[in-house]
PDB file of C-alpha atoms in Angstrom:
ATOM      1  CA  MET A   2     125.388 181.104  97.730  1.00  0.00           C
ATOM      2  CA  LYS A   3     124.730 179.614  94.614  1.00  0.00           C
ATOM      3  CA  ARG A   4     125.825 176.319  95.554  1.00  0.00           C
ATOM      4  CA  VAL A   5     123.997 176.563  98.656  1.00  0.00           C
ATOM      5  CA  ALA A   6     120.718 176.810  96.892  1.00  0.00           C
ATOM      6  CA  ILE A   7     121.271 173.892  94.292  1.00  0.00           C
ATOM      7  CA  ALA A   8     121.883 171.980  97.714  1.00  0.00           C
ATOM      8  CA  LEU A   9     118.954 173.009  99.012  1.00  0.00           C
ATOM      9  CA  PHE A  10     117.010 172.329  96.488  1.00  0.00           C
ATOM     10  CA  VAL A  11     118.131 168.583  95.483  1.00  0.00           C
ATOM     11  CA  LEU A  12     117.507 167.765  99.554  1.00  0.00           C
ATOM     12  CA  PHE A  13     113.984 169.497  98.930  1.00  0.00           C
ATOM     13  CA  GLN A  14     113.207 166.934  95.969  1.00  0.00           C
ATOM     14  CA  LEU A  15     114.424 164.403  97.916  1.00  0.00           C
ATOM     15  CA  ALA A  16     112.500 164.877 100.819  1.00  0.00           C
ATOM     16  CA  ALA A  17     109.502 165.487  98.521  1.00  0.00           C
ATOM     17  CA  ALA A  18     109.841 162.509  96.598  1.00  0.00           C
ATOM     18  CA  LEU A  19     110.351 160.286  99.965  1.00  0.00           C
ATOM     19  CA  VAL A  20     106.633 161.710 100.921  1.00  0.00           C
ATOM     20  CA  VAL A  21     105.144 160.644  97.638  1.00  0.00           C
ATOM     21  CA  ALA A  22     106.783 157.561  98.108  1.00  0.00           C
ATOM     22  CA  GLY A  23     105.855 156.871 101.255  1.00  0.00           C
ATOM     23  CA  PRO A  24     105.310 153.449 103.218  1.00  0.00           C
ATOM     24  CA  ALA A  25     105.064 150.464 101.127  1.00  0.00           C
ATOM     25  CA  LEU A  26     101.140 149.334 101.890  1.00  0.00           C
ATOM     26  CA  ALA A  27     101.111 145.497 102.688  1.00  0.00           C
ATOM     27  CA  GLN A  28      99.542 143.651  99.492  1.00  0.00           C
ATOM     28  CA  SER A  29      96.573 141.367 100.351  1.00  0.00           C
ATOM     29  CA  VAL A  30      96.670 137.992 100.257  1.00  0.00           C
ATOM     30  CA  PRO A  31      94.277 134.946  99.845  1.00  0.00           C
ATOM     31  CA  VAL A  32      91.820 135.058 102.773  1.00  0.00           C
ATOM     32  CA  THR A  33      92.863 131.087 103.348  1.00  0.00           C
ATOM     33  CA  ASP A  34      96.202 131.994 104.287  1.00  0.00           C
ATOM     34  CA  LEU A  35      94.819 134.430 106.514  1.00  0.00           C
ATOM     35  CA  ILE A  36      92.577 131.618 108.118  1.00  0.00           C
ATOM     36  CA  GLU A  37      95.547 128.952 108.238  1.00  0.00           C
ATOM     37  CA  GLU A  38      97.666 131.719 109.983  1.00  0.00           C
ATOM     38  CA  ARG A  39      95.148 132.302 112.524  1.00  0.00           C
ATOM     39  CA  ALA A  40      94.023 128.444 113.261  1.00  0.00           C
ATOM     40  CA  ILE A  41      97.534 127.337 113.724  1.00  0.00           C
ATOM     41  CA  ALA A  42      98.088 129.951 116.454  1.00  0.00           C
ATOM     42  CA  GLU A  43      94.994 128.738 118.064  1.00  0.00           C
ATOM     43  CA  LEU A  44      95.099 125.148 117.610  1.00  0.00           C
ATOM     44  CA  GLY A  45      98.688 124.834 117.602  1.00  0.00           C
ATOM     45  CA  ALA A  46      99.349 122.904 120.785  1.00  0.00           C
ATOM     46  CA  THR A  47      96.628 120.722 120.451  1.00  0.00           C
ATOM     47  CA  LEU A  48      97.735 119.734 116.424  1.00  0.00           C
ATOM     48  CA  PRO A  49      99.856 116.714 116.213  1.00  0.00           C
ATOM     49  CA  ALA A  50     103.385 116.658 114.766  1.00  0.00           C
ATOM     50  CA  LYS A  51     102.463 116.090 110.906  1.00  0.00           C
ATOM     51  CA  ALA A  52      99.273 117.809 110.835  1.00  0.00           C
ATOM     52  CA  LYS A  53      97.817 119.868 107.983  1.00  0.00           C
ATOM     53  CA  LEU A  54      95.224 122.338 107.789  1.00  0.00           C
ATOM     54  CA  ASP A  55      92.655 121.976 104.960  1.00  0.00           C
ATOM     55  CA  ILE A  56      90.577 125.412 104.634  1.00  0.00           C
ATOM     56  CA  ARG A  57      87.380 125.387 103.563  1.00  0.00           C
ATOM     57  CA  MET A  58      85.555 128.692 102.972  1.00  0.00           C
ATOM     58  CA  ALA A  59      81.709 128.594 102.481  1.00  0.00           C
ATOM     59  CA  GLU A  60      80.241 129.682  98.726  1.00  0.00           C
ATOM     60  CA  GLY A  61      80.351 133.365  97.991  1.00  0.00           C
ATOM     61  CA  MET A  62      83.215 134.619 100.778  1.00  0.00           C
ATOM     62  CA  ILE A  63      85.613 137.238  99.784  1.00  0.00           C
ATOM     63  CA  LYS A  64      88.929 135.764  98.259  1.00  0.00           C
ATOM     64  CA  LYS A  65      91.426 138.246  99.497  1.00  0.00           C
ATOM     65  CA  GLY A  66      92.234 140.297 102.760  1.00  0.00           C
ATOM     66  CA  ASN A  67      94.638 142.450 104.409  1.00  0.00           C
ATOM     67  CA  PHE A  68      94.465 140.731 108.181  1.00  0.00           C
ATOM     68  CA  VAL A  69      92.072 138.920 110.574  1.00  0.00           C
ATOM     69  CA  GLN A  70      90.272 141.291 112.877  1.00  0.00           C
ATOM     70  CA  GLU A  71      88.903 138.573 115.058  1.00  0.00           C
ATOM     71  CA  PHE A  72      88.641 135.062 114.889  1.00  0.00           C
ATOM     72  CA  TRP A  73      86.289 132.554 116.587  1.00  0.00           C
ATOM     73  CA  ILE A  74      87.020 128.334 116.090  1.00  0.00           C
ATOM     74  CA  ASP A  75      85.420 125.063 117.531  1.00  0.00           C
ATOM     75  CA  PRO A  76      88.591 122.751 118.158  1.00  0.00           C
ATOM     76  CA  ASP A  77      86.650 120.011 118.035  1.00  0.00           C
ATOM     77  CA  SER A  78      84.888 120.402 114.612  1.00  0.00           C
ATOM     78  CA  GLY A  79      86.907 122.991 113.007  1.00  0.00           C
ATOM     79  CA  GLN A  80      84.227 125.253 112.382  1.00  0.00           C
ATOM     80  CA  PHE A  81      85.474 129.039 111.986  1.00  0.00           C
ATOM     81  CA  ILE A  82      83.913 132.275 111.919  1.00  0.00           C
ATOM     82  CA  ALA A  83      86.316 135.798 110.984  1.00  0.00           C
ATOM     83  CA  ASN A  84      86.434 139.038 110.445  1.00  0.00           C
ATOM     84  CA  VAL A  85      89.077 140.100 107.718  1.00  0.00           C
ATOM     85  CA  VAL A  86      89.398 143.323 106.977  1.00  0.00           C
ATOM     86  CA  THR A  87      90.040 143.970 102.912  1.00  0.00           C
ATOM     87  CA  ASP A  88      91.983 146.810 100.898  1.00  0.00           C
ATOM     88  CA  SER A  89      88.974 149.407 101.546  1.00  0.00           C
ATOM     89  CA  GLY A  90      89.457 148.987 105.210  1.00  0.00           C
ATOM     90  CA  VAL A  91      86.189 147.589 105.768  1.00  0.00           C
ATOM     91  CA  PRO A  92      85.837 144.328 107.860  1.00  0.00           C
ATOM     92  CA  GLN A  93      83.825 141.557 106.139  1.00  0.00           C
ATOM     93  CA  ARG A  94      82.474 138.686 108.009  1.00  0.00           C
ATOM     94  CA  VAL A  95      83.768 135.087 106.374  1.00  0.00           C
ATOM     95  CA  TRP A  96      83.097 131.548 107.588  1.00  0.00           C
ATOM     96  CA  GLY A  97      83.970 128.021 106.832  1.00  0.00           C
ATOM     97  CA  LEU A  98      85.729 124.922 107.869  1.00  0.00           C
ATOM     98  CA  ALA A  99      90.016 124.603 109.241  1.00  0.00           C
ATOM     99  CA  MET A 100      89.845 120.535 108.547  1.00  0.00           C
ATOM    100  CA  VAL A 101      92.868 118.797 110.068  1.00  0.00           C
ATOM    101  CA  THR A 102      94.260 116.519 107.869  1.00  0.00           C
ATOM    102  CA  LEU A 103      97.179 113.458 108.691  1.00  0.00           C
ATOM    103  CA  THR A 104      98.809 111.405 106.271  1.00  0.00           C
ATOM    104  CA  VAL A 105      98.710 107.880 107.117  1.00  0.00           C
ATOM    105  CA  PRO A 106      99.264 104.137 106.491  1.00  0.00           C
ATOM    106  CA  VAL A 107      96.376 102.216 104.936  1.00  0.00           C
ATOM    107  CA  PRO A 108      96.056  98.555 103.689  1.00  0.00           C
ATOM    108  CA  ASN A 109      95.651  98.484  99.892  1.00  0.00           C
ATOM    109  CA  ARG A 110      93.954  94.956  99.961  1.00  0.00           C
ATOM    110  CA  ARG A 111      92.307  93.404 102.438  1.00  0.00           C
ATOM    111  CA  ILE A 112      94.950  91.595 104.837  1.00  0.00           C
ATOM    112  CA  VAL A 113      93.783  88.560 107.167  1.00  0.00           C
ATOM    113  CA  PRO A 114      94.881  87.164 110.124  1.00  0.00           C
ATOM    114  CA  ASP A 115      98.462  85.710 110.606  1.00  0.00           C
ATOM    115  CA  GLU A 116      99.592  87.381 107.638  1.00  0.00           C
ATOM    116  CA  ILE A 117     102.719  89.407 108.017  1.00  0.00           C
ATOM    117  CA  VAL A 118     101.915  93.414 106.519  1.00  0.00           C
ATOM    118  CA  ARG A 119     104.261  94.137 103.579  1.00  0.00           C
ATOM    119  CA  ALA A 120     105.696  97.164 102.299  1.00  0.00           C
ATOM    120  CA  GLN A 121     103.525  96.643  98.963  1.00  0.00           C
ATOM    121  CA  ASP A 122     100.431  96.039 100.925  1.00  0.00           C
ATOM    122  CA  VAL A 123     100.389  99.493 102.188  1.00  0.00           C
ATOM    123  CA  SER A 124      99.734 103.248 100.644  1.00  0.00           C
ATOM    124  CA  LEU A 125      99.683 106.785 102.503  1.00  0.00           C
ATOM    125  CA  VAL A 126      96.773 108.465 102.535  1.00  0.00           C
ATOM    126  CA  GLU A 127      95.783 111.856 103.649  1.00  0.00           C
ATOM    127  CA  MET A 128      92.720 111.900 105.659  1.00  0.00           C
ATOM    128  CA  PRO A 129      90.811 113.816 108.509  1.00  0.00           C
ATOM    129  CA  MET A 130      92.269 113.733 111.896  1.00  0.00           C
ATOM    130  CA  GLN A 131      88.835 112.841 113.505  1.00  0.00           C
ATOM    131  CA  ARG A 132      88.346 109.834 110.979  1.00  0.00           C
ATOM    132  CA  VAL A 133      92.004 108.747 112.051  1.00  0.00           C
ATOM    133  CA  GLY A 134      91.172 108.645 115.548  1.00  0.00           C
ATOM    134  CA  SER A 135      93.402 108.232 118.471  1.00  0.00           C
ATOM    135  CA  TYR A 136      94.032 105.059 118.515  1.00  0.00           C
ATOM    136  CA  ALA A 137      94.989 104.049 114.946  1.00  0.00           C
ATOM    137  CA  ILE A 138      98.771 103.446 113.410  1.00  0.00           C
ATOM    138  CA  ASN A 139      99.988 106.744 111.859  1.00  0.00           C
ATOM    139  CA  GLU A 140     103.267 105.730 111.173  1.00  0.00           C
ATOM    140  CA  TYR A 141     104.305 103.820 108.135  1.00  0.00           C
ATOM    141  CA  ASP A 142     107.148 101.717 110.101  1.00  0.00           C
ATOM    142  CA  GLN A 143     104.593 100.868 112.586  1.00  0.00           C
ATOM    143  CA  LEU A 144     102.732  99.028 110.423  1.00  0.00           C
ATOM    144  CA  VAL A 145     105.004  96.899 108.022  1.00  0.00           C
ATOM    145  CA  GLY A 146     106.755  94.152 108.958  1.00  0.00           C
ATOM    146  CA  GLN A 147     103.689  93.457 111.723  1.00  0.00           C
ATOM    147  CA  GLN A 148     101.330  90.441 111.855  1.00  0.00           C
ATOM    148  CA  VAL A 149      98.017  91.194 111.392  1.00  0.00           C
ATOM    149  CA  ARG A 150      95.559  89.881 114.443  1.00  0.00           C
ATOM    150  CA  ARG A 151      92.545  91.229 113.295  1.00  0.00           C
ATOM    151  CA  MET A 152      91.313  91.418 109.297  1.00  0.00           C
ATOM    152  CA  LEU A 153      92.361  94.885 108.153  1.00  0.00           C
ATOM    153  CA  VAL A 154      89.983  96.303 105.533  1.00  0.00           C
ATOM    154  CA  THR A 155      91.230  98.247 102.671  1.00  0.00           C
ATOM    155  CA  GLY A 156      91.447 102.107 102.908  1.00  0.00           C
ATOM    156  CA  ARG A 157      90.622 102.269 106.371  1.00  0.00           C
ATOM    157  CA  PRO A 158      93.146 103.328 109.214  1.00  0.00           C
ATOM    158  CA  VAL A 159      94.482 100.002 111.338  1.00  0.00           C
ATOM    159  CA  PRO A 160      93.879 100.284 115.105  1.00  0.00           C
ATOM    160  CA  ARG A 161      96.705  99.797 117.163  1.00  0.00           C
ATOM    161  CA  ASN A 162      95.910  96.155 118.528  1.00  0.00           C
ATOM    162  CA  SER A 163      94.590  95.215 114.998  1.00  0.00           C
ATOM    163  CA  VAL A 164      98.719  94.166 114.609  1.00  0.00           C
ATOM    164  CA  MET A 165     101.227  92.584 116.725  1.00  0.00           C
ATOM    165  CA  PRO A 166     104.877  92.024 116.411  1.00  0.00           C
ATOM    166  CA  PRO A 167     105.155  88.934 114.447  1.00  0.00           C
ATOM    167  CA  ARG A 168     105.090  85.723 116.104  1.00  0.00           C
ATOM    168  CA  ILE A 169     108.466  83.492 116.323  1.00  0.00           C
ATOM    169  CA  ILE A 170     107.090  80.663 118.678  1.00  0.00           C
ATOM    170  CA  SER A 171     103.672  79.055 118.495  1.00  0.00           C
ATOM    171  CA  ARG A 172     102.094  77.289 120.849  1.00  0.00           C
ATOM    172  CA  GLY A 173     103.187  73.516 121.329  1.00  0.00           C
ATOM    173  CA  GLU A 174     105.979  73.911 119.388  1.00  0.00           C
ATOM    174  CA  LYS A 175     109.208  72.114 120.178  1.00  0.00           C
ATOM    175  CA  VAL A 176     111.843  74.592 121.576  1.00  0.00           C
ATOM    176  CA  LYS A 177     115.294  74.938 122.524  1.00  0.00           C
ATOM    177  CA  ILE A 178     115.679  76.031 126.286  1.00  0.00           C
ATOM    178  CA  ARG A 179     118.964  78.046 126.879  1.00  0.00           C
ATOM    179  CA  LEU A 180     120.135  78.494 130.512  1.00  0.00           C
ATOM    180  CA  THR A 181     123.098  81.093 130.901  1.00  0.00           C
ATOM    181  CA  HIS A 182     125.283  81.545 134.103  1.00  0.00           C
ATOM    182  CA  GLY A 183     128.121  83.551 134.227  1.00  0.00           C
ATOM    183  CA  GLY A 184     130.248  81.861 131.562  1.00  0.00           C
ATOM    184  CA  LEU A 185     128.332  79.177 131.632  1.00  0.00           C
ATOM    185  CA  GLN A 186     125.651  78.018 129.140  1.00  0.00           C
ATOM    186  CA  LEU A 187     123.319  74.904 129.714  1.00  0.00           C
ATOM    187  CA  THR A 188     120.580  73.638 126.791  1.00  0.00           C
ATOM    188  CA  ALA A 189     117.705  71.259 127.187  1.00  0.00           C
ATOM    189  CA  LYS A 190     114.601  70.332 125.009  1.00  0.00           C
ATOM    190  CA  GLY A 191     111.237  71.895 125.681  1.00  0.00           C
ATOM    191  CA  ARG A 192     107.456  72.383 124.392  1.00  0.00           C
ATOM    192  CA  ALA A 193     105.943  76.299 124.245  1.00  0.00           C
ATOM    193  CA  LEU A 194     102.631  76.560 126.445  1.00  0.00           C
ATOM    194  CA  ASP A 195     101.817  79.572 124.767  1.00  0.00           C
ATOM    195  CA  ASP A 196     102.496  81.931 121.412  1.00  0.00           C
ATOM    196  CA  ALA A 197     105.197  84.459 121.469  1.00  0.00           C
ATOM    197  CA  HIS A 198     106.796  87.075 120.028  1.00  0.00           C
ATOM    198  CA  LYS A 199     110.607  88.356 120.066  1.00  0.00           C
ATOM    199  CA  GLY A 200     110.999  89.819 123.464  1.00  0.00           C
ATOM    200  CA  GLN A 201     107.816  88.631 124.845  1.00  0.00           C
ATOM    201  CA  GLU A 202     107.749  86.113 128.056  1.00  0.00           C
ATOM    202  CA  LEU A 203     105.808  82.538 128.000  1.00  0.00           C
ATOM    203  CA  ARG A 204     105.789  79.335 129.488  1.00  0.00           C
ATOM    204  CA  VAL A 205     107.688  76.487 128.216  1.00  0.00           C
ATOM    205  CA  VAL A 206     107.706  72.838 129.662  1.00  0.00           C
ATOM    206  CA  ASN A 207     110.961  70.941 129.944  1.00  0.00           C
ATOM    207  CA  LEU A 208     110.928  67.515 128.201  1.00  0.00           C
ATOM    208  CA  SER A 209     113.408  65.839 130.449  1.00  0.00           C
ATOM    209  CA  SER A 210     112.140  67.364 133.985  1.00  0.00           C
ATOM    210  CA  ASN A 211     108.270  68.006 132.845  1.00  0.00           C
ATOM    211  CA  LYS A 212     108.691  71.043 134.817  1.00  0.00           C
ATOM    212  CA  ALA A 213     107.318  74.414 133.641  1.00  0.00           C
ATOM    213  CA  LEU A 214     109.475  77.598 133.557  1.00  0.00           C
ATOM    214  CA  SER A 215     109.200  80.987 132.325  1.00  0.00           C
ATOM    215  CA  THR A 216     111.272  82.032 129.373  1.00  0.00           C
ATOM    216  CA  ILE A 217     111.827  84.994 127.018  1.00  0.00           C
ATOM    217  CA  ALA A 218     111.510  84.315 123.427  1.00  0.00           C
ATOM    218  CA  MET A 219     115.180  85.142 121.834  1.00  0.00           C
ATOM    219  CA  ALA A 220     114.563  83.917 118.314  1.00  0.00           C
ATOM    220  CA  ALA A 221     112.590  81.435 115.941  1.00  0.00           C
ATOM    221  CA  GLY A 222     112.629  78.168 118.395  1.00  0.00           C
ATOM    222  CA  VAL A 223     114.642  79.442 121.059  1.00  0.00           C
ATOM    223  CA  VAL A 224     113.603  80.376 124.625  1.00  0.00           C
ATOM    224  CA  GLU A 225     115.762  81.743 127.570  1.00  0.00           C
ATOM    225  CA  VAL A 226     115.105  81.246 131.117  1.00  0.00           C
ATOM    226  CA  VAL A 227     114.197  83.884 133.220  1.00  0.00           C
ATOM    227  CA  GLN A 228     116.290  84.478 136.344  1.00  0.00           C
TER     228      GLN A 228
END
């Protein structure tokens, strides 16, 4: 009986300890983290793959909370309003701006037409997505090595139509015309009637026959007849 009583006493103590301890309460976290979670959930499908969110709270807002009870956001401007529940269990209204940002390549100097963009000419800068726009280059490799068509301004996003693949043949330039048929390859001298980058179609005139041909730019000064 004594052993049974001791065992019951130990079980009672353990049960009492569990009741006192109870489940661990969630710790409050920065409100900006809570807002970021909800904003990503709301905007996730529309965000570019490498986009980031910069949460900016209005002045005087609470700093920490347990969870977001209600949330509204304008996808175009990023302005949001939310009810955040605090440790006391009371919802607090907060508002601010969830700014979507992208890291994009921009010129670090003015680059004039016909120049080739070099690695040292480009810096990666984080800026609001609204400033980047849908027609700007957002990948480093898409800018470096390209030839400039329209002047590029320091620190500004580069429109896709402001650059092009490097020109390897210029209008009026003498070129070698190649015609490949089976295992046979013929060559002739010609003159380019258009500018062209590698892989681009252009017209050339055969200097022997004085006939215009449709060709593809293959390398500097070399074209191949379109068959």
